[in-house]
PDB file of C-alpha atoms in Angstrom:
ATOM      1  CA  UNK M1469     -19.251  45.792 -42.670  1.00 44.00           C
ATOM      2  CA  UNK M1470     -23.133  45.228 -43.394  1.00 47.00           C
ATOM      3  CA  UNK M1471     -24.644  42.151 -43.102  1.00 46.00           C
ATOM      4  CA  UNK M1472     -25.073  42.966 -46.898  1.00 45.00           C
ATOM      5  CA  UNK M1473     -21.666  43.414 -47.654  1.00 49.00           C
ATOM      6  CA  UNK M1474     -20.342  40.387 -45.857  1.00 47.00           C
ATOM      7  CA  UNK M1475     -22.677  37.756 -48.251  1.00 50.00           C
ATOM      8  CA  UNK M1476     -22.226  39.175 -51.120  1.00 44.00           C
ATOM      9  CA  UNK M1477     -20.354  36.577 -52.075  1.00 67.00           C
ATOM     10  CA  UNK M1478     -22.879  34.153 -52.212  1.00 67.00           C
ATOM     11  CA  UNK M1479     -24.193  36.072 -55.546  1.00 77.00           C
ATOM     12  CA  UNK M1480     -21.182  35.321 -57.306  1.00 83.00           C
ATOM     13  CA  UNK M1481     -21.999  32.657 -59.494  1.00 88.00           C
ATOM     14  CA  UNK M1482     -18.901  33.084 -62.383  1.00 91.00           C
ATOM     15  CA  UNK M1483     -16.516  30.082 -62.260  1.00 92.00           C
ATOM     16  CA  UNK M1484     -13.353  29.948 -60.356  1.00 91.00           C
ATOM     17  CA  UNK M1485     -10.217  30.263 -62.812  1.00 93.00           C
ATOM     18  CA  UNK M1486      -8.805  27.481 -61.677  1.00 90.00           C
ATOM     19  CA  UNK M1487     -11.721  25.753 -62.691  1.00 93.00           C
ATOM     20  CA  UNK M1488     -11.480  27.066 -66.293  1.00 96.00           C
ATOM     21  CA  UNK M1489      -8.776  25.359 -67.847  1.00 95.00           C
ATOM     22  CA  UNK M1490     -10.739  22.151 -67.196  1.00 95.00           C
ATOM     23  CA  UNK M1491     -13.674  23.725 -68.516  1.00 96.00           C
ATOM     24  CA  UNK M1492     -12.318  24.470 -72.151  1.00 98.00           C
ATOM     25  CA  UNK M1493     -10.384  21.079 -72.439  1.00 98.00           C
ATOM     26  CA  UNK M1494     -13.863  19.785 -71.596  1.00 98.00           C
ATOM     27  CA  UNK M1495     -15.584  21.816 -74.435  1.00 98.00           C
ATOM     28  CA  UNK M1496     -12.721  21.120 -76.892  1.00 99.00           C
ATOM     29  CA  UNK M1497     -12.400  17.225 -76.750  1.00 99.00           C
ATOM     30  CA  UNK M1498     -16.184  16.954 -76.734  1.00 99.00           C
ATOM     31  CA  UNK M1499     -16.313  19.196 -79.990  1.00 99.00           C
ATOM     32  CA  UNK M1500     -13.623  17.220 -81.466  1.00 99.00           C
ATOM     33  CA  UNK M1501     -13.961  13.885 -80.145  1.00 99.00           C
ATOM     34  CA  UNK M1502     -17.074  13.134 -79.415  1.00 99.00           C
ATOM     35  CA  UNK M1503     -19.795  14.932 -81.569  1.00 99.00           C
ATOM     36  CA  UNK M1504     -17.921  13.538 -84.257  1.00 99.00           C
ATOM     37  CA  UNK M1505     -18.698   9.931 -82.985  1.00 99.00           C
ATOM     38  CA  UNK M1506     -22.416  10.504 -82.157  1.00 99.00           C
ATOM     39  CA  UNK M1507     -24.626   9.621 -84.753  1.00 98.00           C
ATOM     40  CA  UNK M1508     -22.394   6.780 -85.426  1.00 98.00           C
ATOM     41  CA  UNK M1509     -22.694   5.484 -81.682  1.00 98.00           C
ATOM     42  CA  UNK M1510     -26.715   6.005 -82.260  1.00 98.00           C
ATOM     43  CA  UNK M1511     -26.950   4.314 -85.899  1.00 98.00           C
ATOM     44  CA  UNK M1512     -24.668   0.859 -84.943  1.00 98.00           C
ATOM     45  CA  UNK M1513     -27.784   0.947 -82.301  1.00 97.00           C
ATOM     46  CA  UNK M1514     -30.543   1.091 -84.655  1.00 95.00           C
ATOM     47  CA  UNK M1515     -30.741  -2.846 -85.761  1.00 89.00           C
ATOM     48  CA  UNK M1516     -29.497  -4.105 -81.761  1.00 94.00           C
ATOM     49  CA  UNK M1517     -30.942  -7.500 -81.598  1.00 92.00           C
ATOM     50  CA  UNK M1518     -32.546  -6.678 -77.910  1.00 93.00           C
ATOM     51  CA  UNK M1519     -33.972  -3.405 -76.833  1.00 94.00           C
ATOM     52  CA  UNK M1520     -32.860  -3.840 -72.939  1.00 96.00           C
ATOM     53  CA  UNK M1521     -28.755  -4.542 -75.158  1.00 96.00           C
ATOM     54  CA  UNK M1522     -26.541  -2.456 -77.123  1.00 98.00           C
ATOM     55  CA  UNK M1523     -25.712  -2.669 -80.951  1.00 97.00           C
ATOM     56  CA  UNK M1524     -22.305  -4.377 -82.302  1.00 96.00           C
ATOM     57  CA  UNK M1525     -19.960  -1.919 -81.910  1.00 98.00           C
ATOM     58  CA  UNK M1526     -21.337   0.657 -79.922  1.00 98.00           C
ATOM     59  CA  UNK M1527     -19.949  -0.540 -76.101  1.00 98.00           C
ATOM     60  CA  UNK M1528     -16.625  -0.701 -78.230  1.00 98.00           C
ATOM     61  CA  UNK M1529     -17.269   3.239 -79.745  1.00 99.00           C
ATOM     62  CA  UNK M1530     -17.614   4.466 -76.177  1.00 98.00           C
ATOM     63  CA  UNK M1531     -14.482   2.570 -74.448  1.00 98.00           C
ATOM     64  CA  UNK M1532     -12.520   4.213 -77.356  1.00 99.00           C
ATOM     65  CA  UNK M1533     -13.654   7.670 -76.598  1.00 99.00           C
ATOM     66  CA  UNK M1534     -13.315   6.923 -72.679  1.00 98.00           C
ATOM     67  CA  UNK M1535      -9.577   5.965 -73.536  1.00 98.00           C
ATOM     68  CA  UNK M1536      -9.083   8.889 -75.075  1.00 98.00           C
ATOM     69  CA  UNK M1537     -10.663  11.010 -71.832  1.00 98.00           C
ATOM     70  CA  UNK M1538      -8.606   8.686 -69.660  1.00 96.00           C
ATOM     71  CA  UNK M1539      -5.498  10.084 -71.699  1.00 97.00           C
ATOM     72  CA  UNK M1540      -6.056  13.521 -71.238  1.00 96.00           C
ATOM     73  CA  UNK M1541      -7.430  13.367 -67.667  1.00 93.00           C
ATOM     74  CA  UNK M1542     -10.718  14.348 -68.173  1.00 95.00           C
ATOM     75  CA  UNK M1543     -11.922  11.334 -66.003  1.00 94.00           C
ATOM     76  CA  UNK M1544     -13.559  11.339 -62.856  1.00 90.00           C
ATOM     77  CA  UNK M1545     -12.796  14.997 -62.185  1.00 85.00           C
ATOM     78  CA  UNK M1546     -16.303  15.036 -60.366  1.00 81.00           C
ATOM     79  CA  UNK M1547     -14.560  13.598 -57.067  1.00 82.00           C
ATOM     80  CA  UNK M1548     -12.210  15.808 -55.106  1.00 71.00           C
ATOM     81  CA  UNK M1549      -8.221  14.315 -55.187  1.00 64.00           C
ATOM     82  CA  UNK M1550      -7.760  11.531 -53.137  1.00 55.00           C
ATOM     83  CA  UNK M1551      -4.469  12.774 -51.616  1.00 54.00           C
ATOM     84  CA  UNK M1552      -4.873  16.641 -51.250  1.00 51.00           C
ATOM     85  CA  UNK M1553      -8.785  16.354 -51.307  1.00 51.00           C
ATOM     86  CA  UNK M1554      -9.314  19.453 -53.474  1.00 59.00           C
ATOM     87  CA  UNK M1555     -11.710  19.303 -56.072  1.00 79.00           C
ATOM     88  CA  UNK M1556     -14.037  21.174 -58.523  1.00 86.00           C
ATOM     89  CA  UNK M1557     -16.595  23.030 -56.297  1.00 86.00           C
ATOM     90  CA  UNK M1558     -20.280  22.700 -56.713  1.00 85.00           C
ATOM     91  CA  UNK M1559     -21.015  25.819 -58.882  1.00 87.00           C
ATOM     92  CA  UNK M1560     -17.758  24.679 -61.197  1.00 91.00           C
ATOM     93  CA  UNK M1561     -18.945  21.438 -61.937  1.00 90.00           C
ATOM     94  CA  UNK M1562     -22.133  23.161 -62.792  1.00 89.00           C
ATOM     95  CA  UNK M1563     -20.603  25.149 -65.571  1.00 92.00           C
ATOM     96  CA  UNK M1564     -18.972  21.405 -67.235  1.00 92.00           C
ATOM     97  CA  UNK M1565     -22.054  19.534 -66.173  1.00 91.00           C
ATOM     98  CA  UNK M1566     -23.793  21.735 -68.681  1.00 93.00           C
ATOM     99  CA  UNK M1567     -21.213  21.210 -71.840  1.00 95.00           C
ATOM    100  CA  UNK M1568     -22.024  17.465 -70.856  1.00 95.00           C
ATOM    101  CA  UNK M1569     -25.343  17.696 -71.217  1.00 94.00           C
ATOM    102  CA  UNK M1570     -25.385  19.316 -74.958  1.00 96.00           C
ATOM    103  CA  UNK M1571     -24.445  15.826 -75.994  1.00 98.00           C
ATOM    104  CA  UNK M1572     -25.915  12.525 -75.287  1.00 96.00           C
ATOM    105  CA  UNK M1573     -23.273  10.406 -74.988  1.00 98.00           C
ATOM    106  CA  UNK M1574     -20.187  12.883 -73.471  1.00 98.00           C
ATOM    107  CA  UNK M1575     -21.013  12.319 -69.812  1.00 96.00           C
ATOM    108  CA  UNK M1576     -20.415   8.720 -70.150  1.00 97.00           C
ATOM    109  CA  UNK M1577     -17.526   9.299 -72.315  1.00 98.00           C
ATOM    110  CA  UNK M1578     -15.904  11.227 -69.272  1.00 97.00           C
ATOM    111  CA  UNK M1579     -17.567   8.727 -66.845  1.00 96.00           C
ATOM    112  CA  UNK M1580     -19.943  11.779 -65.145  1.00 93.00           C
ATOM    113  CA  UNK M1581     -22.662   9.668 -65.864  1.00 93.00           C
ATOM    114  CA  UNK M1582     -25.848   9.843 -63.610  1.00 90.00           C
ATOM    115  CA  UNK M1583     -26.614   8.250 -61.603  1.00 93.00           C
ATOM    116  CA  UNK M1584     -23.109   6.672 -60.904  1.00 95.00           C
ATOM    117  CA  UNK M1585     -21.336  10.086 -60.343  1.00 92.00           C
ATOM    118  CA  UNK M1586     -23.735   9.921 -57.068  1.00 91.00           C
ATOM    119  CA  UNK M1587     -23.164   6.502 -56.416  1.00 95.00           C
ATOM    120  CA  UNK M1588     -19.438   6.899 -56.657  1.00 94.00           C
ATOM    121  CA  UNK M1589     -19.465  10.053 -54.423  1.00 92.00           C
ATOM    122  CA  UNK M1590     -21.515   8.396 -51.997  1.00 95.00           C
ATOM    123  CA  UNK M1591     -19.236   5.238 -51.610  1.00 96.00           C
ATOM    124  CA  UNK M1592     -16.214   7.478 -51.831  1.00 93.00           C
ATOM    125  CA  UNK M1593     -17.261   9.476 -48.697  1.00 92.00           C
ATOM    126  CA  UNK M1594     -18.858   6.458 -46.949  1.00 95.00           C
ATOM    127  CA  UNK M1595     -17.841   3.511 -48.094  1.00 97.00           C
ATOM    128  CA  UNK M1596     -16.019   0.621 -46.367  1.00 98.00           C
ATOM    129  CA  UNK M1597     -12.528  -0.667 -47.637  1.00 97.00           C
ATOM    130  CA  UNK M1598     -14.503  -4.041 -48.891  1.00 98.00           C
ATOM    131  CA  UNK M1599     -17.068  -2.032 -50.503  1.00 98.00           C
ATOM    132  CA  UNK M1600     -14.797   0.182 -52.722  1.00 98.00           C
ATOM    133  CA  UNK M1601     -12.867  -2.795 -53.688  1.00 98.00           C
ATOM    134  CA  UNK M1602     -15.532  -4.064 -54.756  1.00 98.00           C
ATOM    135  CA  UNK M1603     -17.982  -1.532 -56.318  1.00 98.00           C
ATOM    136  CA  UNK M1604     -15.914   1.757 -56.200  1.00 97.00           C
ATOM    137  CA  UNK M1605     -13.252   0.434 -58.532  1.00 97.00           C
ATOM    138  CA  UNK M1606     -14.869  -0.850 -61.133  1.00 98.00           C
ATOM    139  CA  UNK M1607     -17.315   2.267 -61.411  1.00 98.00           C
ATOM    140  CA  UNK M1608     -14.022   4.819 -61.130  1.00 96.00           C
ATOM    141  CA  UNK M1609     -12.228   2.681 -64.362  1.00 97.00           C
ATOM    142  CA  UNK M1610     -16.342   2.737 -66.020  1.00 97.00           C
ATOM    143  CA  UNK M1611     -16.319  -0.999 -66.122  1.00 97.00           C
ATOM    144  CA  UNK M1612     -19.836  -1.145 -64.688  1.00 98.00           C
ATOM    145  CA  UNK M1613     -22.387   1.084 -64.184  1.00 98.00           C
ATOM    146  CA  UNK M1614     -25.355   1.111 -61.150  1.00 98.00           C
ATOM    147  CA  UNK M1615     -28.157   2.314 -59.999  1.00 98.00           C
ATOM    148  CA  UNK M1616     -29.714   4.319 -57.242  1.00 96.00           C
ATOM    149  CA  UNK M1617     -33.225   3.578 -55.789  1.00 97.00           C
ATOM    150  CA  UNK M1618     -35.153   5.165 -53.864  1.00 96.00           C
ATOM    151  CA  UNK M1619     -38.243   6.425 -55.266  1.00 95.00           C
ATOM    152  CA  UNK M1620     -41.606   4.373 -54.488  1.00 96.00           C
ATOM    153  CA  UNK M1621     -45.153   3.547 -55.950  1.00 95.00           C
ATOM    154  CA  UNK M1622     -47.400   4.315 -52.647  1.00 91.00           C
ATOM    155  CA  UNK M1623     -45.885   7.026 -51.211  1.00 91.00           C
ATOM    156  CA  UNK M1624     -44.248  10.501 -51.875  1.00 87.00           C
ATOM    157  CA  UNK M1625     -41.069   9.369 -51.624  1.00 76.00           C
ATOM    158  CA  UNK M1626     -39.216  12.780 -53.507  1.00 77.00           C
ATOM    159  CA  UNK M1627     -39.495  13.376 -49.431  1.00 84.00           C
ATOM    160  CA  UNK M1628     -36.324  10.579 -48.702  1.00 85.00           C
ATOM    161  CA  UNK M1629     -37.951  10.592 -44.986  1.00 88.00           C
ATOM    162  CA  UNK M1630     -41.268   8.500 -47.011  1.00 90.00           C
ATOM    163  CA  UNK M1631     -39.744   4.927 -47.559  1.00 95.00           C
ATOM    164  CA  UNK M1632     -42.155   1.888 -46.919  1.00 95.00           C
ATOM    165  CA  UNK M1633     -39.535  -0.974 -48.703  1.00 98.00           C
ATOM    166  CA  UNK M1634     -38.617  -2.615 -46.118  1.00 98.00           C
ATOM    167  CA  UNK M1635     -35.193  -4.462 -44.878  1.00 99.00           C
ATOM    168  CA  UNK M1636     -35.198  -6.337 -41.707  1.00 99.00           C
ATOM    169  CA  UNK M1637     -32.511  -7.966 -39.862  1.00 98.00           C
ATOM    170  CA  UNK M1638     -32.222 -12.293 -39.987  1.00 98.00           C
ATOM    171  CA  UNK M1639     -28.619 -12.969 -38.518  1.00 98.00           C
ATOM    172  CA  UNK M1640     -25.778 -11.927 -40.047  1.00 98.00           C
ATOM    173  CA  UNK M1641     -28.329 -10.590 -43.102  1.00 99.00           C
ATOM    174  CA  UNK M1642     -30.744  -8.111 -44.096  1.00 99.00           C
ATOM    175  CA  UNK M1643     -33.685  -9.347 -46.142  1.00 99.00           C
ATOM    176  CA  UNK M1644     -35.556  -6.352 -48.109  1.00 99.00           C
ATOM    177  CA  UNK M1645     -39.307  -6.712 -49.399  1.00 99.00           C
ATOM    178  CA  UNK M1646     -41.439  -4.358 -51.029  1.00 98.00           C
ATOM    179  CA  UNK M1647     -41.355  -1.947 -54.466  1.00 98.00           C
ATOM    180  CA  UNK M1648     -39.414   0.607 -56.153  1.00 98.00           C
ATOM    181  CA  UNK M1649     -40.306   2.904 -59.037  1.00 97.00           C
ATOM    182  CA  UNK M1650     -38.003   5.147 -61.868  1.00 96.00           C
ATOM    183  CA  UNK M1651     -34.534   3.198 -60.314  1.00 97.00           C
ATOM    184  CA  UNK M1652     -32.423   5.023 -63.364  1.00 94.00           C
ATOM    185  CA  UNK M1653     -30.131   3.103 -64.793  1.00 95.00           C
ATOM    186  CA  UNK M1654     -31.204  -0.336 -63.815  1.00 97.00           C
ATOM    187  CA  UNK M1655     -32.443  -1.307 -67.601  1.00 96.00           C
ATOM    188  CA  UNK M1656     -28.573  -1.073 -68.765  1.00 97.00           C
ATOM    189  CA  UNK M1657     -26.695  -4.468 -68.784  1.00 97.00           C
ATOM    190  CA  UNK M1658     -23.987  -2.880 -67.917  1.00 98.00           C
ATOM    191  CA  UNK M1659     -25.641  -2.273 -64.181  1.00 98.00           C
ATOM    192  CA  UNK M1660     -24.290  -4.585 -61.840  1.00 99.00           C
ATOM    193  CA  UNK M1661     -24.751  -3.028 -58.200  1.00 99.00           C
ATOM    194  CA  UNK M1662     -27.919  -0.655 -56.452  1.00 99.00           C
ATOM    195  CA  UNK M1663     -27.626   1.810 -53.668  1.00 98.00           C
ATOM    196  CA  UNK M1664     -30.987   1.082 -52.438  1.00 98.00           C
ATOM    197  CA  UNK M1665     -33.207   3.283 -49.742  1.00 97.00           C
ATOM    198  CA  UNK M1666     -35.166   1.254 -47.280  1.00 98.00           C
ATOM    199  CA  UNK M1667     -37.117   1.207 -43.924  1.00 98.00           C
ATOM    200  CA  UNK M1668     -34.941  -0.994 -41.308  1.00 98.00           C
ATOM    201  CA  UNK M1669     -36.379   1.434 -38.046  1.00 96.00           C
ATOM    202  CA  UNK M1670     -40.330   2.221 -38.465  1.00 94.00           C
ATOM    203  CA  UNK M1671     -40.284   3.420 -34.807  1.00 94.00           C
ATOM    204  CA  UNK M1672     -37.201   5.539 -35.050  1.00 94.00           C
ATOM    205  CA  UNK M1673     -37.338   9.265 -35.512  1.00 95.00           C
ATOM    206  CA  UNK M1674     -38.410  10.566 -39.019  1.00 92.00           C
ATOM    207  CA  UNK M1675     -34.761  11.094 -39.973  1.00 93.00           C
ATOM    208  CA  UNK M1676     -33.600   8.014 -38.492  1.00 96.00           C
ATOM    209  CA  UNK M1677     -35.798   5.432 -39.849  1.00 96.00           C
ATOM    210  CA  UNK M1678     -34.361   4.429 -42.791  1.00 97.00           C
ATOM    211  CA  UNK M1679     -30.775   3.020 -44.360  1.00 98.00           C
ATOM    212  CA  UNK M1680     -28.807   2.543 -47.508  1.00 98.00           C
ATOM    213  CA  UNK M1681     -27.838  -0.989 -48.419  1.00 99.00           C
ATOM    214  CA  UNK M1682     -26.076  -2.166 -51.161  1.00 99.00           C
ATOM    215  CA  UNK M1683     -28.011  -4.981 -53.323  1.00 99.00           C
ATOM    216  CA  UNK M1684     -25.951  -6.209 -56.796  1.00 99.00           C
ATOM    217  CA  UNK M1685     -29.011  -7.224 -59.521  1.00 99.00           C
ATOM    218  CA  UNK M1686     -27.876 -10.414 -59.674  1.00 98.00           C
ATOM    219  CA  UNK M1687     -29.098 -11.417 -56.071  1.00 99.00           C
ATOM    220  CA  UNK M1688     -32.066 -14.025 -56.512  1.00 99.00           C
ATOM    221  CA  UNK M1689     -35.173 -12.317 -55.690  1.00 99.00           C
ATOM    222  CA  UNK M1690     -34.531  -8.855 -57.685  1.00 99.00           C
ATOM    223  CA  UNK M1691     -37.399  -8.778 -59.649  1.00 99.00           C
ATOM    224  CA  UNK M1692     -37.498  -6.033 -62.825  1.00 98.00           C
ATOM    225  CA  UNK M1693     -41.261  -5.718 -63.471  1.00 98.00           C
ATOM    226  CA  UNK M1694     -40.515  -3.286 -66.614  1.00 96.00           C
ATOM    227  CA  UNK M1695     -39.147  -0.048 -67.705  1.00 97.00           C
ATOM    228  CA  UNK M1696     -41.506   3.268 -66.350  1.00 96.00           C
ATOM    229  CA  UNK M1697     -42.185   5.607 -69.084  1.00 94.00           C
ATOM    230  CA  UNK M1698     -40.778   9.449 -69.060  1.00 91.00           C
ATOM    231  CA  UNK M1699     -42.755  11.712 -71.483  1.00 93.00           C
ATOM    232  CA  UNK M1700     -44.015   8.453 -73.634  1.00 93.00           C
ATOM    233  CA  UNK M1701     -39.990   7.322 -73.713  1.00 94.00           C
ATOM    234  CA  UNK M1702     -38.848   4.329 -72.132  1.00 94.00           C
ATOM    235  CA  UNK M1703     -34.852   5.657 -72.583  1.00 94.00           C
ATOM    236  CA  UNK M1704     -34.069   1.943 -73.263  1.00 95.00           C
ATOM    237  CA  UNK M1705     -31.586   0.608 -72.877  1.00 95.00           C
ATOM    238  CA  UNK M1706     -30.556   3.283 -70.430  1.00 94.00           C
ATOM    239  CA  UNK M1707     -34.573   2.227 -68.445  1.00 95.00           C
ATOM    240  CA  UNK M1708     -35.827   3.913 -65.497  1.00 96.00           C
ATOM    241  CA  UNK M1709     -37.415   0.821 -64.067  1.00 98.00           C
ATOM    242  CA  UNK M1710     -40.202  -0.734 -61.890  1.00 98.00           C
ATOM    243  CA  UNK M1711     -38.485  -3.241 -59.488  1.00 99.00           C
ATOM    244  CA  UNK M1712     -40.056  -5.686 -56.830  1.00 99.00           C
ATOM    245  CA  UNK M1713     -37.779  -7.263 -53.846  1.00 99.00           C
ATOM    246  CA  UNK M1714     -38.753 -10.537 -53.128  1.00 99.00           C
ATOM    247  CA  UNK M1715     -37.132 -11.805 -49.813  1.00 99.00           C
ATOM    248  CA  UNK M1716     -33.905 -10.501 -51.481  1.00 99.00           C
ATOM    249  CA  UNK M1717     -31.272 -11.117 -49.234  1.00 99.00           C
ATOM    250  CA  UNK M1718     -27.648  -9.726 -48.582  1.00 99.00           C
ATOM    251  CA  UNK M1719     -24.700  -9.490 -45.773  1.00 99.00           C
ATOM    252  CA  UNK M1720     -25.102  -6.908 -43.044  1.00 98.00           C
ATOM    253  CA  UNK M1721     -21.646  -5.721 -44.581  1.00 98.00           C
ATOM    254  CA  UNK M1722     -23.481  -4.335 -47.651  1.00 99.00           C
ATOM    255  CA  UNK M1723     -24.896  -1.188 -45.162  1.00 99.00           C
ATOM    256  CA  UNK M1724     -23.312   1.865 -46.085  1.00 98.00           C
ATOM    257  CA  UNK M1725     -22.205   4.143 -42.668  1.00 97.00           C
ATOM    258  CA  UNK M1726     -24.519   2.812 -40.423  1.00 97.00           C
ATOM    259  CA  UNK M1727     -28.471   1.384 -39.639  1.00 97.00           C
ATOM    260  CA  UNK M1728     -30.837   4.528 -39.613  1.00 97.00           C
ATOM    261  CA  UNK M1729     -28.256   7.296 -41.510  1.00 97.00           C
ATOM    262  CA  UNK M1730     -30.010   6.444 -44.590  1.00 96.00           C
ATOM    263  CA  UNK M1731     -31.369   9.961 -44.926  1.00 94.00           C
ATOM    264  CA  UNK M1732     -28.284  11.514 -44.322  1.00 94.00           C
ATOM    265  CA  UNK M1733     -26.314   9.817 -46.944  1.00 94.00           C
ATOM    266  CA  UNK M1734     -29.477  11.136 -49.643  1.00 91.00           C
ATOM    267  CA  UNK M1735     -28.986  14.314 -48.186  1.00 87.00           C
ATOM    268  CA  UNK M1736     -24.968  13.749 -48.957  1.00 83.00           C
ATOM    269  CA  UNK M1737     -25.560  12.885 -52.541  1.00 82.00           C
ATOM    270  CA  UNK M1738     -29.188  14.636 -53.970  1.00 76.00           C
ATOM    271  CA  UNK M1739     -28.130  17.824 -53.006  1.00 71.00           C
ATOM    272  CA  UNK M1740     -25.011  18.271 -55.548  1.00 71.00           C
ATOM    273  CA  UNK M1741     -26.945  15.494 -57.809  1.00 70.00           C
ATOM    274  CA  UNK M1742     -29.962  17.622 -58.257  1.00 69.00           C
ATOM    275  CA  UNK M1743     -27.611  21.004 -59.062  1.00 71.00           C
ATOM    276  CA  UNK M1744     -25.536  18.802 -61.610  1.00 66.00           C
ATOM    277  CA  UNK M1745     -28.506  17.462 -62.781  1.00 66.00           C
ATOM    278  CA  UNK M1746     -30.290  20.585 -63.514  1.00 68.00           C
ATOM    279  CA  UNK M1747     -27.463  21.899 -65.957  1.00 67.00           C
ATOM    280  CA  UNK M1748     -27.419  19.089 -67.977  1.00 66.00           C
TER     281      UNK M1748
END
């Protein structure tokens, strides 16, 4: 066998069949569920009485069709099986990720919402006991939603290895200082907890110098500045927003796997996120 011959299979890009099935049941109950409800969900949020809010009725529109996705298992089929750990494959969730993206409001609807679908990955894989309890939950039955933060105003931080936010150790806490920029998601209500990237080892090696840490928007010193603006749109109340920490402090427990693996967990979660995202 040629080298040729023995990755050829790496230019298959057609789904799997088992992956199929899911596929059409996808297509179908959007089609029939949810475009149906869409300009509805959009016109009950026409009159809302706060931009940064959601209309009367509309939360209420969207737990109905997530019941109905709940029902027919088409819920959370973006994480592999708890017990067997098979799952949809990269390139299959591709295919689905881009029915979901024909309509603005299905992803949620089917809780493959971005940026939690990353979020939930990441705690899935990484997460402590305490933290799923606590976070994982709540996003799996798309009580809450969250955000993930890592991009920056002074630096080119699309390169996770450029982080300048800083969180440094005071006892049995780590207090975090600096700015963020486009941290999607964090304009919703409905966001209760950030996976946030930060510096805790300047001297460390390049790959080693920075953490993920776990901050819920309700600690005192979370500052949202405003909502940054995407082609003139500020996707309210969805926001991608401008945030300042201000001596914000939280337990050591809120790490995720470990001081200075920060850039491996982005590594764990942007590289599916950006193939999912790119098919939407």
């Amino acid at each position: 066998m040629t080298a040729l011959e023995s990755t050829v299979d790496m230019f298959d890009l057609r789904m799997s069949e088992k992956a199929r099935p899911l596929y059409e049941q996808v297509k179908t109950f959007i089609a029939e569920e949810v475009e149906p409800r869409t300009a509805e969900f959009f016109r009950l949020g026409e009159d809302r009485a706060e931009r940064w809010g959601y209309g009367e009725g509309q939360l209420e529109l969207l737990d109905e069709l997530k019941n109905k996705a709940k029902e027919q298992g088409l819920w959370n089929f973006f994480l592999p099986d708890a017990e067997t750990g098979e799952g949809l494959s990269n390139l299959d969730y591709a295919y689905i990720a881009m029915e979901l993206g024909k309509n603005p409001i299905a992803s949620e609807c089917l809780n493959c919402s971005a940026p939690d679908t990353g979020n939930m990955e990441v705690l899935e894989r990484v997460g402590t006991p305490e933290q799923k309890e606590q976070w994982l939950t709540p996003l799996l039955n798309g009580e809450i939603r969250s955000a993930y933060v890592m991009t920056e105003p002074d630096v080119a931080s699309s390169d996770a290895k450029q982080i300048a936010c800083r969180a440094v150790k005071d006892g049995d806490e780590w207090v975090i200082n600096g700015e963020k920029y486009y941290a999607s998601g964090a304009g919703d209500p409905r966001c209760k907890i950030m996976i946030v990237m930060l510096q805790t080892n300047p001297d460390g090696p390049p790959h080693k110098r920075q953490s993920q840490i776990l901050v819920p928007m309700d600690t005192p010193g979370v500052e949202i500045l405003g909502p940054m603006h995407v082609f003139g749109e500020d996707d309210a109340p969805h926001g991608h927003m401008h945030i300042r920490f201000n001596d914000v402090r939280v337990p050591e427990s809120n790490m995720l796997l470990g001081e200075g693996r920060g850039f491996e967990i982005s590594q764990l979660r942007l590289g599916p996120g950006r193939i999912h995202h790119c098919m939407r």
